Structure formats: structure tokens, C-alpha cells
């Protein structure tokens, strides 16, 4: 009986060690992804996501001329997070619950829309004509100014990141909830003005 109890205790110890290893590695993946975003290393951050689940496109938006890298730099340099829980679902899946605090892009977009409307009225009544390129540049600058104001509002969103084992490495299965949390609900703000 003592031998059986010792074997059982050893098996439990091995299971706890193996189980916590996946949880710890999944949490490290989340930590590393945030560190990459906060240091504006979007290429490395992209590597922590399962392929084709999140695209960190940081070029220039062709339609608006908006420099997405500057927008990303502003959002992610103000990003903070706290891992509040990690739960192993199975040997290849860990759900990591994270409180993400970011610039509240809904509040920023509301103010930006008011400023853009004022700008449009002023441009329409001004002497001389403003070129489309100048208008795009002015509006892009206006958005960045609203994001960079002192005392800009932030929002904290709790999100569950499913971290999965893919070809021997832990990666985050991206989804709209994660993207919205990381970007201060930018997707929700954008869809509300469409």
C-alpha cells in the first residue's frame, strides 16, 4: 500500500508539473506578445498569433492615407495588461484571461468625428480650395492628436486568449475580441461610424 501511495504521489507531482508547464508557457507567450507590441515590434508580435487569425498591418491605408504604423505606435505604447487567470483546457490548449487597458478608441473617435465635421465646415467656407491630399493629411493628423492628448480616456477590457500548441510552440488564436481589446475597441468604434 505504501508503494502504491508513493507511486500515486509521484504521478500526481509529475502531472502537476507537466500541467503547470503548459500554463506557464502559454502565459509567457501572452507576455511576449504584449512586450513586442509595446516596443512597436509588430513582426515579432505577429509571430505569437496562429497564422491567419490576426494581421498586424502597419503600412499606410491606401484609401485614407492614414499612417497605420503611427496609429499602432500610439495605441500600443499606451497599452498595459494583467494576466488574471490561466486555465488548461487540455494538453494543447490554455485559456489565458487578461485585463487589457488601452486608449478608449470609441471616445477618441467620437471627439475626432466632431473635430472632422468642424474642419469640413471650415474648409467649405474658407477662401481657396483645399486639395484632397491636404485634407487627408490634416484629418490624419487630427486623429493622431486626439489619440495623443494628455489625459486621454482609457478602457479596460477582459478578454480570454486561447493559447494553443501549434507545431511545438504556443500561439494565440486571434479573434475579434482580442483585436478589440488590444486596440481599445477600435473595431467597434469604426463600425459605429460606418
Tab-separated table of C-alpha atoms in Angstrom:
chain	number	residue	atom	x	y	z
A	1	UNK	CA	0.000	0.000	0.000
A	2	UNK	CA	2.843	2.411	0.822
A	3	UNK	CA	4.456	1.705	-2.541
A	4	UNK	CA	1.146	2.355	-4.330
A	5	UNK	CA	0.687	5.621	-2.397
A	6	UNK	CA	4.230	6.699	-3.269
A	7	UNK	CA	3.711	5.894	-6.963
A	8	UNK	CA	0.395	7.774	-6.914
A	9	UNK	CA	2.020	10.795	-5.227
A	10	UNK	CA	4.841	10.760	-7.762
A	11	UNK	CA	2.320	10.551	-10.626
A	12	UNK	CA	0.363	13.483	-9.193
A	13	UNK	CA	3.558	15.523	-8.818
A	14	UNK	CA	4.501	14.737	-12.426
A	15	UNK	CA	1.014	15.693	-13.623
A	16	UNK	CA	1.052	18.987	-11.715
A	17	UNK	CA	4.482	19.822	-13.085
A	18	UNK	CA	3.512	18.947	-16.659
A	19	UNK	CA	0.177	20.744	-16.409
A	20	UNK	CA	1.645	23.919	-14.981
A	21	UNK	CA	4.352	23.888	-17.665
A	22	UNK	CA	1.756	24.368	-20.413
A	23	UNK	CA	0.050	27.083	-18.420
A	24	UNK	CA	3.349	28.854	-17.736
A	25	UNK	CA	4.406	28.602	-21.389
A	26	UNK	CA	1.030	29.930	-22.545
A	27	UNK	CA	1.310	32.865	-20.133
A	28	UNK	CA	4.861	33.520	-21.389
A	29	UNK	CA	3.514	33.618	-24.953
A	30	UNK	CA	0.967	36.252	-23.932
A	31	UNK	CA	3.666	38.228	-22.046
A	32	UNK	CA	5.993	38.097	-25.063
A	33	UNK	CA	3.257	39.210	-27.466
A	34	UNK	CA	2.462	42.243	-25.286
A	35	UNK	CA	6.172	43.081	-24.915
A	36	UNK	CA	6.571	43.041	-28.698
A	37	UNK	CA	3.507	45.248	-29.228
A	38	UNK	CA	4.587	47.717	-26.558
A	39	UNK	CA	8.033	48.044	-28.180
A	40	UNK	CA	6.466	48.529	-31.646
A	41	UNK	CA	7.927	45.233	-32.917
A	42	UNK	CA	4.885	44.219	-34.919
A	43	UNK	CA	6.724	41.496	-36.854
A	44	UNK	CA	7.605	39.659	-33.652
A	45	UNK	CA	4.144	40.243	-32.167
A	46	UNK	CA	2.611	38.694	-35.291
A	47	UNK	CA	4.630	35.513	-34.695
A	48	UNK	CA	2.789	34.911	-31.398
A	49	UNK	CA	-0.543	34.550	-33.206
A	50	UNK	CA	-1.793	31.473	-35.034
A	51	UNK	CA	-1.315	32.122	-38.753
A	52	UNK	CA	-4.165	33.991	-40.449
A	53	UNK	CA	-6.026	34.826	-37.216
A	54	UNK	CA	-4.698	38.384	-36.699
A	55	UNK	CA	-2.977	40.646	-39.198
A	56	UNK	CA	-0.888	43.486	-37.843
A	57	UNK	CA	-0.898	45.610	-40.996
A	58	UNK	CA	1.211	48.640	-40.191
A	59	UNK	CA	1.599	50.313	-43.569
A	60	UNK	CA	-0.342	53.227	-44.984
A	61	UNK	CA	-4.063	52.882	-45.583
A	62	UNK	CA	-4.452	53.387	-49.342
A	63	UNK	CA	-7.930	54.906	-49.146
A	64	UNK	CA	-7.409	57.443	-46.362
A	65	UNK	CA	-3.645	57.920	-46.480
A	66	UNK	CA	-3.544	57.254	-42.735
A	67	UNK	CA	-0.163	56.057	-41.446
A	68	UNK	CA	-1.232	52.896	-39.613
A	69	UNK	CA	2.224	52.490	-38.068
A	70	UNK	CA	1.841	55.825	-36.241
A	71	UNK	CA	-1.648	54.828	-35.091
A	72	UNK	CA	-0.343	51.437	-33.927
A	73	UNK	CA	2.655	53.017	-32.187
A	74	UNK	CA	0.322	55.370	-30.315
A	75	UNK	CA	-2.158	52.686	-29.298
A	76	UNK	CA	0.356	50.023	-28.319
A	77	UNK	CA	2.801	52.310	-26.495
A	78	UNK	CA	-0.085	53.143	-24.134
A	79	UNK	CA	-1.138	49.516	-23.719
A	80	UNK	CA	-0.980	47.714	-20.379
A	81	UNK	CA	-2.234	44.341	-19.261
A	82	UNK	CA	-2.589	41.966	-16.371
A	83	UNK	CA	-2.962	38.211	-16.616
A	84	UNK	CA	-5.732	37.381	-14.156
A	85	UNK	CA	-6.105	33.642	-14.772
A	86	UNK	CA	-4.837	30.756	-16.845
A	87	UNK	CA	-6.772	27.533	-17.207
A	88	UNK	CA	-5.513	24.457	-19.004
A	89	UNK	CA	-8.296	23.099	-21.189
A	90	UNK	CA	-6.257	20.153	-22.452
A	91	UNK	CA	-2.589	19.378	-23.142
A	92	UNK	CA	-2.625	21.633	-26.235
A	93	UNK	CA	-4.936	24.471	-25.139
A	94	UNK	CA	-4.752	27.032	-22.336
A	95	UNK	CA	-7.274	29.828	-21.837
A	96	UNK	CA	-5.454	32.911	-20.524
A	97	UNK	CA	-7.739	35.622	-19.133
A	98	UNK	CA	-6.221	39.077	-19.469
A	99	UNK	CA	-7.336	42.564	-18.416
A	100	UNK	CA	-6.171	44.830	-21.242
A	101	UNK	CA	-6.070	48.607	-20.743
A	102	UNK	CA	-5.789	50.715	-23.883
A	103	UNK	CA	-6.712	54.124	-25.244
A	104	UNK	CA	-10.516	54.236	-25.448
A	105	UNK	CA	-10.835	54.498	-29.215
A	106	UNK	CA	-14.612	54.898	-29.003
A	107	UNK	CA	-14.139	58.129	-27.036
A	108	UNK	CA	-11.297	59.208	-29.346
A	109	UNK	CA	-13.403	58.531	-32.455
A	110	UNK	CA	-16.364	60.456	-31.040
A	111	UNK	CA	-14.182	63.540	-30.466
A	112	UNK	CA	-12.418	63.023	-33.798
A	113	UNK	CA	-15.742	62.930	-35.667
A	114	UNK	CA	-16.772	66.249	-34.073
A	115	UNK	CA	-13.405	67.800	-34.965
A	116	UNK	CA	-13.566	66.428	-38.525
A	117	UNK	CA	-17.046	67.870	-39.026
A	118	UNK	CA	-15.871	71.272	-37.763
A	119	UNK	CA	-12.882	71.030	-40.103
A	120	UNK	CA	-15.122	70.151	-43.064
A	121	UNK	CA	-17.393	73.132	-42.371
A	122	UNK	CA	-14.394	75.454	-42.035
A	123	UNK	CA	-12.851	74.054	-45.242
A	124	UNK	CA	-16.084	74.516	-47.152
A	125	UNK	CA	-16.418	78.151	-46.103
A	126	UNK	CA	-12.716	79.069	-46.384
A	127	UNK	CA	-11.325	81.195	-49.156
A	128	UNK	CA	-9.457	78.995	-51.584
A	129	UNK	CA	-9.723	75.297	-52.130
A	130	UNK	CA	-8.039	72.618	-50.022
A	131	UNK	CA	-6.647	69.697	-52.009
A	132	UNK	CA	-7.786	66.172	-51.238
A	133	UNK	CA	-4.231	65.280	-50.234
A	134	UNK	CA	-4.043	68.197	-47.808
A	135	UNK	CA	-7.445	67.317	-46.361
A	136	UNK	CA	-6.374	63.687	-45.834
A	137	UNK	CA	-3.145	64.809	-44.165
A	138	UNK	CA	-4.995	67.256	-41.906
A	139	UNK	CA	-7.612	64.685	-40.893
A	140	UNK	CA	-4.959	62.011	-40.236
A	141	UNK	CA	-3.052	64.473	-38.046
A	142	UNK	CA	-6.294	65.326	-36.250
A	143	UNK	CA	-6.893	61.653	-35.396
A	144	UNK	CA	-3.369	61.245	-34.023
A	145	UNK	CA	-3.715	64.458	-31.987
A	146	UNK	CA	-6.911	63.127	-30.406
A	147	UNK	CA	-5.139	59.863	-29.537
A	148	UNK	CA	-2.117	61.637	-28.034
A	149	UNK	CA	-3.909	64.208	-25.869
A	150	UNK	CA	-2.881	64.411	-22.235
A	151	UNK	CA	-5.455	62.644	-20.111
A	152	UNK	CA	-6.850	60.619	-22.994
A	153	UNK	CA	-9.515	58.213	-21.748
A	154	UNK	CA	-8.576	54.555	-21.410
A	155	UNK	CA	-10.708	51.461	-21.249
A	156	UNK	CA	-10.060	48.096	-19.639
A	157	UNK	CA	-11.422	45.018	-21.333
A	158	UNK	CA	-11.269	41.488	-20.001
A	159	UNK	CA	-10.544	39.035	-22.772
A	160	UNK	CA	-9.909	35.298	-22.851
A	161	UNK	CA	-6.989	34.437	-25.105
A	162	UNK	CA	-6.996	30.849	-26.251
A	163	UNK	CA	-3.349	29.808	-26.476
A	164	UNK	CA	-2.797	26.619	-28.446
A	165	UNK	CA	0.161	24.365	-29.150
A	166	UNK	CA	0.996	24.565	-32.874
A	167	UNK	CA	3.951	22.566	-34.186
A	168	UNK	CA	5.606	22.585	-30.777
A	169	UNK	CA	5.149	26.276	-29.956
A	170	UNK	CA	2.426	28.086	-28.049
A	171	UNK	CA	0.475	30.621	-30.121
A	172	UNK	CA	-2.552	32.820	-29.539
A	173	UNK	CA	-5.648	32.009	-31.589
A	174	UNK	CA	-6.648	35.527	-32.529
A	175	UNK	CA	-10.224	36.741	-32.860
A	176	UNK	CA	-12.204	39.994	-32.959
A	177	UNK	CA	-12.487	40.131	-29.161
A	178	UNK	CA	-8.698	40.072	-28.799
A	179	UNK	CA	-8.173	42.663	-31.544
A	180	UNK	CA	-10.762	44.964	-29.981
A	181	UNK	CA	-9.186	44.615	-26.528
A	182	UNK	CA	-5.694	45.340	-27.903
A	183	UNK	CA	-6.872	48.381	-29.859
A	184	UNK	CA	-9.174	49.952	-27.267
A	185	UNK	CA	-12.257	48.767	-29.169
A	186	UNK	CA	-11.192	50.408	-32.426
A	187	UNK	CA	-13.180	47.876	-34.470
A	188	UNK	CA	-16.349	48.643	-32.516
A	189	UNK	CA	-15.734	52.393	-32.866
A	190	UNK	CA	-15.138	52.095	-36.610
A	191	UNK	CA	-18.250	50.008	-37.185
A	192	UNK	CA	-20.368	52.527	-35.288
A	193	UNK	CA	-19.443	55.323	-37.727
A	194	UNK	CA	-19.906	53.331	-40.931
